[in-house]
Structures are given as C-alpha cells and as structure tokens.
Amino acid sequence: MKHLYDCILGEKRTEVILATDVASITSHIETTIRSVLWVCDTNTVKFLATDSQKTVVLPSGEEAKSWQSIENIVAAAVKLRLARDGFIVAFGGGVVCDTAAFAASIYMRGCQLILIPTTLLSQVDASLGGKTAIDVFTIKNLVGTFYPAKHVFVCPTIVKSLPEKEFKNGLGETLKHALLAQDQSLMEFFENQQRAIMRRDAMVLERMVIDSLQVKRFYIEADPREEIGIRSALNLGHTFAHALESAGNLNEWAHGEAVAWGVAKALESGLKLKITDHVFAERALRLFESYGFNIGYRVRHIERFMLALEGDKKRKSGAVRFVMLSNQGKIRLETLEDQIIKSVISRT
Amino acid sequence: MKHLYDCILGEKRTEVILATDVASITSHIETTIRSVLWVCDTNTVKFLATDSQKTVVLPSGEEAKSWQSIENIVAAAVKLRLARDGFIVAFGGGVVCDTAAFAASIYMRGCQLILIPTTLLSQVDASLGGKTAIDVFTIKNLVGTFYPAKHVFVCPTIVKSLPEKEFKNGLGETLKHALLAQDQSLMEFFENQQRAIMRRDAMVLERMVIDSLQVKRFYIEADPREEIGIRSALNLGHTFAHALESAGNLNEWAHGEAVAWGVAKALESGLKLKITDHVFAERALRLFESYGFNIGYRVRHIERFMLALEGDKKRKSGAVRFVMLSNQGKIRLETLEDQIIKSVISRT
C-alpha cells in the first residue's frame, strides 16, 4: 500500500492510498483499527470476509440511497457501541459510498469515515470530494452533507473484473476528466493507450485512475463546497446527461454514457457559439467516438427533453448554466438558448 | 436591531443580532429575504404571522426531534422550491432550533439557516455553537451535524413571558456560564441583581443573556468541534444531571434544575478531592441556593443512579470524564471514583 497524497478540502483532509488488491486493504483495516462498521451491498459483500455483526449489507442499486439504509447503519453502529472515534467503512460503488458517508457524517454528529470504492466510476468520482447524499421523495441527492473521508483506498485492479457496462460507465467520467485537465497528457494517454485500456492492463488502469483523480482533486481543492464556480467544472456534460436520463432514457443509458454524450453536446454548443476552440473540440469528440461512445445519438422527443431541462432550472431558482470548455481545461459557465440546445441534441 | 458580533467557528461564522421585540425580527426577515421557510412549534406558531404554505409547525416537546419532523421540513422546502441559497428560519426553543438546524444542514447538502431562540435556555445555549440533532431509537441527539447558523436573533424581552419553570430552566445554564466565565463580573452581577433578575427587568435580562452568550462564545470559538477538550467545559454539571434524569427523574426536574444540581455535585466532588478552591466553591454553591435551586437534593436510589452513569460510560467507549472547576473559569477533566460520586449525591 502506498500513500499518494492528502487532498485538502477546507479544514478537512483526505488521505488517498493506492492498494494493489482488496484483501490487503480489508486486512490492513481489521488489524489497525479497533472499532469498525463495514457497509457494503449485495454485490460486494462476497469480497468481504468480515463478521456479520460488524457489517451492514445494503440492497444494490439507487434505491439503497434511502433513509431506511441510514437507519440500518445507525442501528448497527449503536449495537456495536461505535463512538465518535470509531470508523464506518464503505465498500462498494457510488451508491454505497454516498450512503455510508452520509450516515457517518450524521452519526453522533460525525464519526470517522473510510471509503473503498469498488467501481471505476466511484474510484474517479464519488470517492473524493466529500459529497454525501441520499434520495428523498424520489429526488436524487436531495439530502446530504459535505463530509470528506479520512482515508480513501483506491485499488485500480478491481476495475479488471467489472462488467463491460460498469467499465464504460467509469470511462465516460475519466474521459471527461482528460478534457478538464490543465495539460494534455491525460488526453494523449487515452489516445495512445486505447488498446491497453480496453484490455484493462493493470499498469494503464493504475495510471488512468490516479491521473483522473488528480484532475478531480485540482477542482475540488480550489472550491471545496462548490461556492465559487470552479468545482462546477466537474459537471461538464451533466446538465445534458440528466435531461437525457430524466426524459425517459434512465435505464437505457449507463450514467457514464449519458455524460459522454452530454460532454459532446457541450462541445458542439461551444462550436456553434464560437466559444470552443475548433481543433480541441474535434479532437475531444474523436476521442469519445474512438472509445465507442454514441455521441451522435439524436433525441427524438425534443419537447420532453426540454421539459426535463426546465425541471432542473426550477429547482435551481434561476437559469441553468451549462459548463462549456473554451479549450483544454478552460471552463466557462453559460446559459444556452433553446434554439442552440435543440439543434445540438437533434443535430439539425 | 443591533449587530453584536460574529462568532467564528472554524470556517463558519454566525452573526449575533440583538432585537428588542419579535415582531421586528420577523418583519425584518420577511422584507429582506426572498426565499424563507419558517419552522416553529405548536407553542410558538401564534407569534408568527406567516403564510401557512411557508411554515412548518412541529409538535411541542422532545418528540419533535425526529426523522418525521425532518421529512416534513424537507417536503415543505421542496414544495416551496427552496434552493441552497434559500433560508430555513427556526422560531422556538431548543427542540425547534436543533431540529430545523439539522434539516437545514442536510437539505441540498446545506441551505441557509437563521435561529430565533424563544426561550432563555435556547438563547444562551442551543442558539450558538452549531450543534444540531434529532433523537433516533430514543437516544438523545444520536444523529446530527455541526452547522452554525448564519444569523442568530436574540431577543431577551421574550424571557419576560416565559412560564416560571421555563425561566428557571434557562437560569440554571446561565448560572453555570457565570462560573465558567474568565472573570467574576457575571457572578457578581448575579449576586447583586438577584431581585431585578427574578422580577425579569428588561435591562438585567439583556445583560444576563448577552454576557452569558459571551461565555459560551469563548469556549466554542476555542474548540468549535469539541475536539481538544475546551468546549467540553460547557458540559459542567451535565454528567451528574443526565444520570439524575435517566435514573427515573426525567419529568420531575427541569433540565436547568438538574444541571444546577449537577454543577453543585461537581463542586462538592472537587472539594472532596481538594481540586476546587474552597472560597470559590462555597460562593458558587450559595449563588445556586439563593436562586432557589435544590442543590441539596439527595438521591435515594443510588444504585439506579450509578447504573445510569454506567450507561453513559459504555456509549463513550471509555471512562466518563467529569468537568471539574479548580476555580473561576478554570476547568479540569477528571474521572471520579464511585465512592466520591456516591458520597456527594447522597451527602454522606
């Protein structure tokens, strides 16, 4: 195991640790920490050789992000007599990490928290940055906190065994990070190492995860609580993606695929508005295509899509500001006219 | 209305504002803030002339500190389309403040929060310091956050209309603050102004509330998250008080009365151990007595009391450390032998 760096989020810091295999992480935690409550889901429980008294197993999927899960975790913590200096350890994907982290942030006004993300998406996204949440009244992430983990264990080799759809899910976000990076090295890496990445070679996976996390780190350290418009760069592609998902395609698209499509639409909007550098945009669009993302997908029910966007706007008490890129790593927040949006989503 | 000071709690700050009457606070908020959700209880709702669409009325009493209340507040916030820059305003005693503040801290990962404490106890205690909480599985404050309010409006004249028991409730905590102050001026004030305080004269109430809050401010600014043992000074008397309350006297004693008794027991323990200055202890004990607190109360069921203390110990994964005073404003954390505890609670 190797200490990579401390990510500084305001007053809090998260130690990021690189691990070569899961077994070494769990045994390290079991031997060094006295008081631990494990939180996993029905998919990841089989990789945990922990005492069932000390383990909460959540259902798999988004429905686990519920108050019921929080109650179950808190009940188990009380039963274990977990104190404020005790640890809740999340072992799973984004849903498990978000839910366990929210529980840790409110149990006794905050106990200790470790995240072990087990998907590519959660390794490069949910693990770092302190956003915790559950869904309430079917509204995604309506309730949550900012509560950075004390330690995050990143184990890129886990990615080898992910189903194809889950791998692509994470790939969409890592490619997004390549565009947001302050230099072109991650972009070049994706261009040059495509075959090794698709084969999921251990060495390239490690570099992909570490470098992608560094991009996230750059934005969240500059703006930990998303207050000054820098952290929102990470939402690149997400406004388009959420509208696509809400407009009835929620189960058809993996989230990472919707994000890849959304990033493409943000680039195309930028081209139309002459905000985005032409060479950069073409190169980025080619990259997504070369990894098999369907960025040319045309929305058929345009009005339904526009309504979904409208819903976003209402919740945010004002105009929706899209994250746009003028060039590699250079963001701008812009409102977009309906005409531009309609034209890029239907490619007229 | 008068800006008193900003209380700095780590990265957060709370503006403390002195107001002469409640009506001016509510109209100030209604005219200056666009997006507001009011939270009150069945006791305080009559003082609020607000739109029922914009008001959540909690039941009165401790049972309101529940997840059900949080759901009700969040549901009302969603209905109002409250955004992260919108305000939740608590109008009530400690229960309303703790609950509304917890809801504000988790709604959209934290929206804006204003507290208008309407009891003496909540004005000098719950309003400042950022502790929010609800009770879960009948365990008091099991779930909560640290989330300092943006503004706290303090209106000492409210204290004039409190029932006697509620007034005494707050008085116990304010006397405790007098002992914790860094100089003797608040203690002298209580000694010299007793008749005016018991008559609840407006001028003395204002000074009592403001000076008592300053004492709390001193301890919480030095240790916002109760991490280095300074903030725990504010728990003076509370370990004894909680045990008294859990040992079957929960409804017999107002919390402030139990705290006053507990402070006396801490002083008496300090005398027995020769930790506490004799002159200071005698003076402090006389002060509590002169305000009519039953500090000489003898616990009859000693074993039940010791079991209640034991329960506290188990939850805190280690020995219970009592807050002791060596002299005015000088605290020490000490474990106490059973023999000492038994002797002070039964006065043998």
XYZ file of C-alpha atoms in Angstrom:
696
model
C 0.000 0.000 0.000
C 1.239 3.430 -0.921
C 0.296 6.879 0.343
C -0.387 9.014 -2.750
C -1.278 12.429 -1.289
C -3.574 14.297 1.069
C -6.447 16.061 -0.636
C -7.158 19.296 1.270
C -10.806 20.336 1.381
C -11.078 23.447 3.502
C -10.447 22.355 7.090
C -10.612 18.658 6.224
C -8.118 16.388 4.545
C -8.488 13.033 2.857
C -5.542 10.682 2.622
C -5.557 8.873 -0.723
C -3.911 5.453 -0.581
C -3.132 3.211 -3.539
C -3.614 -0.501 -2.952
C -2.784 -3.445 -5.191
C -5.582 -5.733 -4.008
C -8.732 -5.627 -1.896
C -7.671 -8.304 0.565
C -4.709 -6.230 1.697
C -6.985 -3.210 2.339
C -9.503 -5.096 4.436
C -6.857 -6.913 6.460
C -4.975 -3.639 6.977
C -8.144 -2.029 8.360
C -9.075 -5.021 10.501
C -5.629 -5.167 12.087
C -5.017 -1.440 12.602
C -8.462 -0.131 13.616
C -10.263 -1.379 16.694
C -13.773 -0.120 16.106
C -15.148 -0.621 12.567
C -18.587 -0.913 10.997
C -18.469 -2.163 7.396
C -21.084 -1.073 4.856
C -21.354 -2.941 1.553
C -24.132 -4.081 -0.788
C -25.401 -7.420 -2.054
C -22.824 -7.289 -4.874
C -19.753 -6.527 -2.810
C -20.499 -8.499 0.373
C -18.890 -11.622 -1.115
C -15.492 -9.887 -1.202
C -15.667 -9.030 2.491
C -14.626 -11.677 4.996
C -15.967 -9.648 7.916
C -18.090 -10.531 10.909
C -21.792 -10.141 10.057
C -22.325 -8.297 13.356
C -19.971 -5.649 12.056
C -21.360 -5.470 8.519
C -24.410 -3.751 7.038
C -25.425 -5.104 3.627
C -27.439 -2.605 1.577
C -29.586 -3.591 -1.392
C -27.828 -2.973 -4.713
C -28.735 -0.002 -6.865
C -30.028 3.530 -6.416
C -32.909 2.529 -4.089
C -30.314 1.929 -1.356
C -29.801 5.701 -1.096
C -32.675 5.923 1.354
C -33.378 6.984 4.917
C -34.062 3.290 5.607
C -30.410 2.479 4.824
C -29.270 5.289 7.117
C -31.429 3.898 9.920
C -29.971 0.436 9.379
C -26.406 1.747 9.510
C -27.097 3.880 12.598
C -28.822 0.926 14.324
C -25.808 -1.298 13.639
C -23.452 1.419 14.896
C -25.422 1.745 18.149
C -25.422 -2.033 18.584
C -21.633 -2.108 18.081
C -21.316 0.836 20.509
C -19.384 2.704 17.852
C -18.131 6.006 19.319
C -17.248 9.212 17.511
C -13.697 7.967 17.082
C -14.958 4.701 15.545
C -14.943 4.115 11.774
C -17.639 3.480 9.211
C -16.021 1.857 6.172
C -17.854 1.902 2.838
C -17.037 -0.951 0.476
C -18.833 -0.617 -2.839
C -19.719 1.688 -5.690
C -21.030 5.237 -5.637
C -24.339 4.305 -4.005
C -22.659 2.533 -1.087
C -20.066 5.313 -0.706
C -22.659 8.146 -0.804
C -24.975 6.411 1.665
C -22.389 5.189 4.167
C -20.654 8.571 4.061
C -23.923 10.372 4.805
C -24.554 8.021 7.738
C -21.007 8.624 9.048
C -21.464 12.384 8.735
C -24.555 12.447 10.979
C -23.940 9.565 13.427
C -23.053 11.310 16.721
C -22.558 14.465 14.624
C -19.864 12.735 12.600
C -17.755 9.632 13.180
C -14.665 8.533 11.230
C -15.066 7.523 7.580
C -13.109 5.366 5.135
C -14.144 4.804 1.526
C -13.113 1.807 -0.564
C -14.679 2.465 -3.966
C -15.081 -0.745 -5.966
C -16.115 0.570 -9.374
C -14.176 2.698 -11.835
C -16.820 5.433 -11.590
C -16.686 5.618 -7.792
C -12.874 5.464 -7.796
C -12.561 8.526 -10.004
C -15.676 10.342 -8.773
C -17.629 9.564 -5.568
C -14.542 8.690 -3.532
C -13.027 12.158 -3.438
C -14.647 15.495 -2.638
C -16.854 14.918 0.378
C -20.266 14.940 -1.249
C -22.589 12.539 0.562
C -26.289 12.054 -0.190
C -29.436 10.013 -0.177
C -32.525 10.369 -2.360
C -35.714 11.643 -0.687
C -39.168 11.918 -2.310
C -37.577 10.355 -5.429
C -35.380 13.444 -5.813
C -31.787 12.392 -6.375
C -29.303 13.592 -3.735
C -31.915 15.867 -2.118
C -30.486 15.293 1.338
C -26.799 15.057 2.166
C -23.720 16.720 3.600
C -20.159 17.709 2.743
C -18.062 15.232 4.685
C -14.707 14.234 3.216
C -13.499 10.761 4.157
C -10.445 10.429 6.373
C -8.920 7.799 4.093
C -9.754 6.641 0.569
C -8.269 3.364 -0.634
C -8.012 3.201 -4.406
C -7.428 -0.187 -5.969
C -7.355 0.099 -9.784
C -7.024 -3.664 -10.280
C -10.648 -4.043 -9.137
C -11.584 -2.480 -12.466
C -10.375 -5.616 -14.279
C -13.340 -7.655 -13.082
C -16.105 -5.096 -13.721
C -18.875 -5.897 -16.227
C -18.435 -4.092 -19.540
C -21.289 -1.644 -18.887
C -19.864 -0.683 -15.499
C -16.399 -0.208 -17.026
C -17.822 2.102 -19.695
C -19.727 3.949 -17.009
C -16.463 4.984 -15.385
C -14.707 5.535 -18.685
C -17.144 8.326 -19.576
C -16.145 10.271 -16.436
C -12.427 9.611 -16.850
C -12.526 10.913 -20.431
C -14.378 13.985 -19.141
C -11.523 14.470 -16.641
C -8.999 14.276 -19.511
C -10.691 17.297 -21.128
C -10.750 19.205 -17.826
C -7.075 18.531 -17.031
C -4.745 21.526 -17.032
C -2.471 19.899 -19.623
C -2.933 17.441 -22.461
C -1.049 14.494 -21.008
C -4.139 12.539 -19.886
C -5.777 13.161 -23.272
C -2.645 11.888 -25.046
C -2.544 8.879 -22.751
C -6.117 7.973 -23.741
C -5.278 8.450 -27.422
C -2.100 6.397 -27.311
C -3.077 3.621 -24.921
C -6.516 2.780 -26.213
C -5.894 -0.896 -26.821
C -4.232 -1.436 -23.440
C -7.064 0.447 -21.717
C -9.762 -1.577 -23.430
C -7.838 -4.751 -22.489
C -7.701 -3.296 -18.950
C -3.990 -3.857 -18.470
C -3.048 -3.359 -14.822
C -0.418 -0.703 -15.499
C -2.619 1.518 -17.635
C -5.570 1.159 -15.248
C -3.423 2.456 -12.417
C -2.262 5.482 -14.345
C -5.773 6.172 -15.671
C -7.316 6.153 -12.182
C -4.543 8.127 -10.490
C -4.310 10.826 -13.157
C -8.067 11.134 -13.422
C -8.375 11.574 -9.652
C -5.713 14.280 -9.805
C -7.961 16.265 -12.147
C -10.859 15.984 -9.728
C -8.530 16.959 -6.891
C -7.495 20.133 -8.720
C -11.087 21.398 -8.961
C -12.317 20.377 -5.504
C -9.326 21.750 -3.632
C -9.844 25.102 -5.359
C -13.539 25.197 -4.404
C -14.374 22.539 -1.779
C -18.032 23.468 -1.295
C -18.863 24.467 -4.868
C -19.255 28.093 -3.867
C -17.166 29.990 -6.384
C -17.948 28.250 -9.656
C -14.703 26.270 -10.047
C -15.858 22.904 -8.737
C -18.890 23.074 -11.013
C -16.480 22.389 -13.916
C -16.859 18.749 -12.908
C -20.488 18.985 -14.017
C -19.307 19.234 -17.632
C -21.839 17.312 -19.715
C -24.083 16.624 -16.736
C -26.921 19.062 -17.471
C -27.416 17.465 -20.892
C -26.951 13.994 -19.370
C -29.511 14.499 -16.583
C -32.127 15.787 -19.021
C -31.488 12.778 -21.273
C -31.839 10.438 -18.317
C -34.991 12.119 -16.929
C -36.609 12.285 -20.360
C -37.320 8.600 -20.173
C -33.978 7.118 -21.001
C -32.883 6.487 -17.405
C -32.498 2.762 -17.816
C -31.367 2.726 -21.410
C -28.149 4.623 -20.800
C -25.399 3.953 -18.301
C -24.698 7.227 -16.478
C -21.179 7.432 -17.929
C -22.529 7.007 -21.444
C -25.060 9.797 -20.888
C -22.243 12.003 -19.551
C -20.067 11.283 -22.600
C -22.993 12.251 -24.840
C -23.559 15.386 -22.716
C -19.904 16.412 -22.972
C -20.162 16.086 -26.750
C -23.293 18.283 -26.759
C -21.493 20.922 -24.631
C -18.588 20.893 -27.106
C -20.943 21.159 -30.096
C -22.817 24.050 -28.440
C -19.477 25.752 -27.839
C -18.580 25.327 -31.506
C -21.879 26.857 -32.607
C -21.357 29.815 -30.278
C -17.682 30.075 -31.300
C -16.729 29.697 -27.621
C -14.866 26.421 -28.048
C -11.600 26.031 -29.922
C -12.258 24.060 -33.094
C -9.159 21.875 -33.031
C -9.651 20.975 -29.381
C -13.361 20.153 -29.841
C -12.771 17.925 -32.863
C -10.005 16.069 -31.074
C -12.168 15.540 -27.967
C -15.170 14.357 -29.978
C -12.954 11.872 -31.865
C -11.652 10.549 -28.569
C -15.137 9.774 -27.214
C -16.073 8.129 -30.520
C -12.936 6.014 -30.575
C -13.925 4.578 -27.167
C -17.296 3.559 -28.581
C -19.483 6.260 -27.047
C -22.637 7.040 -29.023
C -22.137 10.796 -29.106
C -24.118 11.118 -32.323
C -27.341 9.931 -30.672
C -30.297 12.112 -31.738
C -33.032 12.910 -29.237
C -36.417 12.064 -30.761
C -38.762 13.573 -28.178
C -37.272 17.037 -28.120
C -40.080 18.669 -26.125
C -39.820 16.042 -23.414
C -36.084 16.739 -23.220
C -36.684 20.496 -22.952
C -39.221 19.914 -20.157
C -36.681 17.866 -18.233
C -34.191 20.742 -18.577
C -36.907 23.101 -17.323
C -37.313 20.947 -14.198
C -33.609 21.414 -13.483
C -33.968 25.150 -13.882
C -36.880 25.414 -11.447
C -35.024 23.575 -8.720
C -32.055 25.886 -9.048
C -34.054 29.117 -8.736
C -32.783 30.705 -11.910
C -31.306 29.952 -15.301
C -29.430 26.724 -15.945
C -25.786 27.495 -16.551
C -24.036 24.948 -18.752
C -20.391 24.121 -18.240
C -18.608 24.909 -21.503
C -14.981 24.477 -22.483
C -13.157 27.120 -24.480
C -10.115 24.858 -24.719
C -8.255 22.143 -22.780
C -9.067 22.675 -19.070
C -10.548 26.154 -19.624
C -14.127 26.377 -18.442
C -16.907 28.934 -18.833
C -20.426 28.822 -17.397
C -23.028 29.902 -19.959
C -26.777 29.933 -20.359
C -27.793 28.445 -23.705
C -30.684 29.498 -25.891
C -33.284 26.819 -26.598
C -32.509 27.006 -30.282
C -28.867 26.014 -29.737
C -29.839 23.188 -27.384
C -32.437 21.808 -29.781
C -30.039 21.945 -32.674
C -27.225 20.033 -30.939
C -29.428 17.333 -29.424
C -31.147 16.641 -32.714
C -28.142 17.512 -34.885
C -30.031 19.706 -37.279
C -31.862 45.771 15.868
C -28.173 45.764 16.710
C -25.278 43.682 15.404
C -23.465 42.341 18.482
C -20.596 40.316 16.996
C -19.662 37.491 14.666
C -18.952 34.210 16.393
C -16.195 32.408 14.458
C -16.482 28.624 14.392
C -13.689 27.254 12.246
C -14.549 28.195 8.644
C -18.060 29.319 9.562
C -19.301 32.461 11.233
C -22.564 33.291 12.979
C -23.753 36.879 13.187
C -25.409 37.507 16.560
C -28.062 40.229 16.431
C -29.840 41.768 19.409
C -33.510 42.579 18.880
C -35.961 44.378 21.133
C -39.072 42.523 20.035
C -40.098 39.511 17.980
C -42.290 41.388 15.518
C -39.341 43.437 14.312
C -37.308 40.270 13.675
C -39.976 38.537 11.644
C -40.810 41.612 9.584
C -37.090 42.254 9.002
C -36.692 38.715 7.657
C -39.864 38.831 5.559
C -38.834 42.101 3.915
C -35.133 41.400 3.344
C -35.093 37.719 2.381
C -36.926 36.412 -0.659
C -36.942 32.700 -0.024
C -37.821 31.615 3.533
C -39.264 28.505 5.174
C -40.336 29.069 8.796
C -40.163 26.271 11.354
C -41.956 26.696 14.691
C -43.944 24.501 17.086
C -47.484 24.466 18.410
C -46.435 26.868 21.194
C -44.697 29.476 19.075
C -46.859 29.408 15.939
C -49.206 32.025 17.425
C -46.430 34.613 17.436
C -45.739 34.101 13.728
C -47.899 35.963 11.233
C -46.513 33.971 8.327
C -48.121 32.242 5.371
C -49.021 28.641 6.293
C -47.520 27.486 2.968
C -44.211 28.814 4.191
C -44.455 27.480 7.751
C -43.861 24.045 9.258
C -45.412 23.587 12.706
C -43.718 20.861 14.755
C -45.327 19.222 17.777
C -44.090 20.691 21.047
C -41.572 18.838 23.179
C -38.707 16.422 22.716
C -40.676 14.031 20.443
C -40.395 16.643 17.679
C -36.677 15.838 17.373
C -37.496 13.025 14.964
C -36.801 11.981 11.402
C -40.524 12.581 10.765
C -40.021 16.296 11.502
C -37.027 16.392 9.159
C -39.111 14.804 6.409
C -41.857 17.368 6.959
C -39.408 20.256 6.753
C -37.694 18.851 3.654
C -41.078 18.218 1.992
C -42.136 21.819 2.650
C -38.799 23.080 1.326
C -39.207 21.091 -1.893
C -42.776 22.383 -2.278
C -41.534 25.961 -1.855
C -38.708 25.222 -4.308
C -36.238 26.420 -1.698
C -32.743 26.460 -3.231
C -29.387 26.217 -1.489
C -29.341 29.982 -1.113
C -32.817 29.926 0.498
C -33.303 30.202 4.271
C -34.773 27.910 6.882
C -35.702 30.013 9.921
C -36.227 28.315 13.283
C -38.582 30.079 15.660
C -38.836 28.330 19.011
C -36.932 26.737 21.851
C -34.046 24.283 21.777
C -36.069 21.479 20.209
C -37.208 23.639 17.277
C -33.713 25.110 16.824
C -31.941 21.712 16.937
C -34.407 20.105 14.528
C -34.717 22.926 11.990
C -30.948 23.399 12.025
C -30.378 19.713 11.319
C -32.846 19.883 8.420
C -31.105 22.988 7.044
C -27.718 21.282 7.320
C -28.737 18.333 5.133
C -31.274 19.861 2.705
C -29.392 20.077 -0.615
C -26.212 19.477 1.425
C -26.906 22.613 3.425
C -29.098 25.662 2.846
C -29.040 28.967 4.761
C -30.073 28.955 8.421
C -31.394 31.558 10.865
C -32.206 30.819 14.507
C -34.641 32.840 16.612
C -34.489 31.172 20.029
C -37.617 31.919 22.083
C -36.662 30.533 25.497
C -33.962 31.655 27.885
C -32.311 28.244 27.652
C -32.162 28.258 23.840
C -30.986 31.887 23.780
C -27.966 31.149 25.944
C -27.340 27.596 24.758
C -28.806 25.990 21.604
C -28.615 29.164 19.510
C -24.832 29.394 19.352
C -22.265 26.747 18.547
C -23.610 24.834 15.566
C -24.739 21.631 17.259
C -27.813 20.249 15.506
C -29.527 16.959 16.311
C -32.529 14.695 16.385
C -33.207 11.688 18.618
C -33.133 8.248 16.984
C -34.029 4.929 18.668
C -34.890 7.003 21.770
C -31.226 8.017 22.086
C -30.983 11.754 22.603
C -29.040 13.643 19.902
C -27.835 10.394 18.313
C -27.936 11.886 14.823
C -26.913 15.427 13.945
C -24.316 17.732 12.427
C -22.160 20.734 13.204
C -23.809 23.541 11.268
C -23.573 27.052 12.704
C -26.447 29.374 11.783
C -25.733 32.321 9.522
C -27.651 34.686 11.807
C -28.958 34.322 15.360
C -31.510 36.855 16.577
C -31.511 37.187 20.349
C -34.472 38.915 21.952
C -34.113 38.930 25.761
C -37.530 40.541 26.308
C -39.135 37.246 25.207
C -37.918 35.872 28.541
C -40.428 38.097 30.387
C -43.386 35.988 29.266
C -41.895 32.530 29.930
C -43.564 30.228 32.473
C -41.655 30.059 35.759
C -40.347 26.522 35.125
C -39.012 27.511 31.699
C -37.340 30.615 33.156
C -35.627 28.521 35.822
C -34.585 26.064 33.137
C -32.533 28.763 31.455
C -31.341 30.260 34.699
C -29.542 27.029 35.621
C -27.445 27.255 32.443
C -26.762 30.966 32.775
C -25.512 30.484 36.352
C -23.311 27.674 35.049
C -21.898 30.141 32.499
C -21.160 32.613 35.329
C -18.876 30.006 36.930
C -17.171 29.263 33.604
C -16.537 32.934 32.754
C -12.921 34.089 32.661
C -13.613 36.814 35.244
C -16.037 37.258 38.125
C -18.196 40.025 36.677
C -21.109 37.783 35.637
C -21.008 36.079 39.037
C -21.108 39.461 40.777
C -23.941 40.560 38.524
C -26.000 37.534 39.581
C -25.189 38.208 43.235
C -26.035 41.907 43.110
C -29.025 41.913 40.767
C -30.955 38.983 42.117
C -34.195 40.840 42.786
C -34.202 42.545 39.381
C -33.427 39.210 37.679
C -36.233 37.390 39.472
C -38.574 40.282 38.553
C -37.230 39.860 34.978
C -36.486 43.543 34.440
C -35.754 44.219 30.775
C -32.324 45.768 31.351
C -30.978 42.955 33.510
C -32.380 40.295 31.172
C -30.477 41.831 28.272
C -27.205 41.916 30.166
C -27.747 38.396 31.524
C -28.355 36.908 28.066
C -25.574 38.808 26.297
C -22.908 38.138 28.938
C -23.908 34.503 29.270
C -23.670 34.031 25.496
C -20.212 35.602 25.552
C -19.071 32.845 27.910
C -20.391 30.179 25.557
C -18.713 32.014 22.667
C -15.345 31.909 24.443
C -15.392 28.109 24.728
C -16.836 27.266 21.306
C -14.538 29.587 19.365
C -11.539 27.974 21.066
C -12.734 24.460 20.167
C -15.571 24.549 17.589
C -15.956 20.800 17.156
C -15.250 19.724 20.727
C -12.000 18.094 19.680
C -9.436 19.410 22.146
C -11.299 19.318 25.467
C -12.027 23.046 25.819
C -15.624 23.104 24.566
C -16.452 20.215 26.904
C -16.226 22.762 29.758
C -19.804 23.640 28.806
C -20.786 20.152 29.979
C -20.085 21.224 33.573
C -22.723 19.536 35.745
C -24.196 17.624 32.812
C -22.873 14.136 33.583
C -24.481 14.270 37.033
C -27.602 15.880 35.541
C -28.048 13.255 32.805
C -27.699 10.412 35.292
C -30.261 12.075 37.563
C -32.641 12.485 34.626
C -32.164 8.934 33.303
C -32.495 7.417 36.762
C -36.205 7.991 36.629
C -36.445 11.671 37.401
C -36.721 12.840 33.795
C -40.084 14.510 34.242
C -39.663 15.644 37.821
C -36.791 18.005 37.117
C -36.499 20.784 34.572
C -33.224 20.270 32.694
C -31.793 23.530 34.071
C -32.602 22.445 37.612
C -30.861 19.120 37.062
C -27.850 20.974 35.649
C -27.707 23.308 38.657
C -27.768 20.258 40.938
C -25.078 18.624 38.791
C -22.830 21.699 38.963
C -23.155 21.615 42.746
C -22.175 17.930 42.778
C -19.124 18.678 40.600
C -18.091 21.439 43.000
C -18.596 19.181 46.032
C -16.569 16.405 44.378
C -13.832 18.949 43.689
C -13.833 19.976 47.341
C -13.516 16.372 48.491
C -10.606 15.814 46.110
C -9.049 19.162 47.044
C -9.175 20.151 43.364
C -11.593 23.040 43.792
C -10.801 26.253 45.618
C -12.814 26.352 48.820
C -13.798 30.027 48.746
C -14.910 29.816 45.102
C -16.936 26.645 45.648
C -18.769 27.994 48.690
C -19.607 31.199 46.872
C -20.904 29.332 43.811
C -23.000 26.938 45.886
C -24.537 29.876 47.789
C -25.395 31.533 44.462
C -27.343 28.492 43.206
C -29.133 28.228 46.540
C -30.056 31.906 46.571
C -31.822 31.426 43.194
C -33.897 28.630 44.691
C -32.149 25.627 43.153
C -32.436 22.439 45.180
C -28.749 21.617 45.198
C -29.058 19.684 48.440
C -31.329 17.053 46.881
C -30.288 13.556 47.967
C -30.524 10.662 45.530
C -32.450 7.828 47.151
C -31.877 5.046 44.599
C -28.110 5.246 44.475
C -27.567 2.025 42.521
C -30.018 3.145 39.832
C -28.071 6.413 39.555
C -24.755 4.544 39.251
C -26.223 2.317 36.525
C -27.334 5.404 34.577
C -23.767 6.745 34.812
C -22.501 3.361 33.611
C -24.749 3.676 30.535
C -23.052 6.973 29.703
C -19.653 5.357 30.060
C -20.472 2.489 27.701
C -21.606 4.838 24.959
C -18.417 6.837 25.196
C -16.045 3.844 24.868
C -14.063 4.567 27.970
C -14.201 6.234 31.357
C -16.595 9.115 31.995
C -14.604 12.280 32.499
C -16.334 14.831 34.699
C -15.853 18.532 34.130
C -14.434 19.968 37.352
C -13.565 23.541 38.277
C -10.431 24.351 40.181
C -11.505 27.987 40.398
C -13.454 30.648 38.457
C -13.277 29.665 34.748
C -10.538 27.076 35.293
C -11.589 23.627 34.178
C -10.136 20.162 34.583
C -11.464 16.865 33.224
C -11.307 14.110 35.831
C -12.555 10.583 36.292
C -14.224 10.168 39.680
C -14.193 7.111 41.921
C -17.584 5.605 42.707
C -17.064 6.312 46.383
C -16.761 10.064 45.783
C -19.811 10.104 43.495
C -21.932 8.163 45.949
C -20.925 10.411 48.782
C -21.803 13.695 47.024
C -25.123 12.531 45.579
C -26.306 11.199 48.929
C -24.412 13.764 51.029
C -22.929 11.269 53.442
